[in-house]
Amino acid sequence: MRVDTLIQKIDEGVIRLPYFRLDDSQKAQRHVHLTDLAALIDLRHAEAQEEFKKLWR
């Protein structure tokens, strides 16, 4: 996924992940805190595990 697509999906609420800028400039790069990213990965992993269990039980 491209960065601009990710930002668009975050802004639309499709992906729930907070991001921030280190500077007030609109051109400043956006950053994601690693704990927020890890929480999203953990959530998606748990969802995938549940789906896997449903398919293979």
Short mmCIF file of C-alpha atoms in Angstrom, two decimals:
data_model
loop_
_atom_site.label_atom_id
_atom_site.label_comp_id
_atom_site.label_asym_id
_atom_site.label_seq_id
_atom_site.Cartn_x
_atom_site.Cartn_y
_atom_site.Cartn_z
CA MET A 1 0.00 0.00 0.00
CA ARG A 2 1.31 3.43 -0.88
CA VAL A 3 1.77 6.05 1.81
CA ASP A 4 -0.84 8.40 0.33
CA THR A 5 -3.36 5.54 0.19
CA LEU A 6 -2.65 4.70 3.83
CA ILE A 7 -3.12 8.32 4.89
CA GLN A 8 -6.38 8.52 2.96
CA LYS A 9 -7.69 5.34 4.62
CA ILE A 10 -6.68 6.63 8.06
CA ASP A 11 -8.38 9.98 7.40
CA GLU A 12 -11.55 8.19 6.23
CA GLY A 13 -11.58 5.95 9.30
CA VAL A 14 -11.12 2.75 7.32
CA ILE A 15 -7.88 2.12 9.20
CA ARG A 16 -7.93 3.30 12.81
CA LEU A 17 -4.39 4.47 13.41
CA PRO A 18 -3.35 7.84 14.82
CA TYR A 19 -0.53 9.73 13.13
CA PHE A 20 1.21 12.99 13.94
CA ARG A 21 3.73 15.47 12.59
CA LEU A 22 6.86 16.59 14.38
CA ASP A 23 6.52 20.06 12.86
CA ASP A 24 3.55 22.36 12.24
CA SER A 25 4.30 22.48 8.51
CA GLN A 26 1.77 20.81 6.21
CA LYS A 27 4.72 19.36 4.30
CA ALA A 28 6.16 17.71 7.41
CA GLN A 29 6.25 13.92 7.30
CA ARG A 30 3.58 12.03 9.20
CA HIS A 31 4.68 9.56 11.85
CA VAL A 32 3.03 6.68 13.66
CA HIS A 33 3.98 5.67 17.18
CA LEU A 34 5.20 2.08 17.24
CA THR A 35 2.91 1.08 20.11
CA ASP A 36 -0.12 2.25 18.09
CA LEU A 37 1.06 0.28 15.08
CA ALA A 38 1.74 -2.78 17.25
CA ALA A 39 -1.75 -2.55 18.75
CA LEU A 40 -3.28 -2.49 15.26
CA ILE A 41 -1.16 -5.46 14.19
CA ASP A 42 -2.18 -7.37 17.34
CA LEU A 43 -5.84 -6.63 16.69
CA ARG A 44 -5.65 -7.79 13.07
CA HIS A 45 -3.72 -10.88 14.14
CA ALA A 46 -6.38 -11.78 16.70
CA GLU A 47 -9.10 -11.36 14.06
CA ALA A 48 -7.17 -13.57 11.65
CA GLN A 49 -6.66 -16.22 14.35
CA GLU A 50 -10.41 -16.32 15.05
CA GLU A 51 -11.19 -16.66 11.35
CA PHE A 52 -8.61 -19.43 11.05
CA LYS A 53 -10.14 -21.30 13.99
CA LYS A 54 -13.61 -21.06 12.44
CA LEU A 55 -12.35 -22.50 9.15
CA TRP A 56 -10.24 -25.30 10.58
CA ARG A 57 -12.22 -26.60 13.56
#
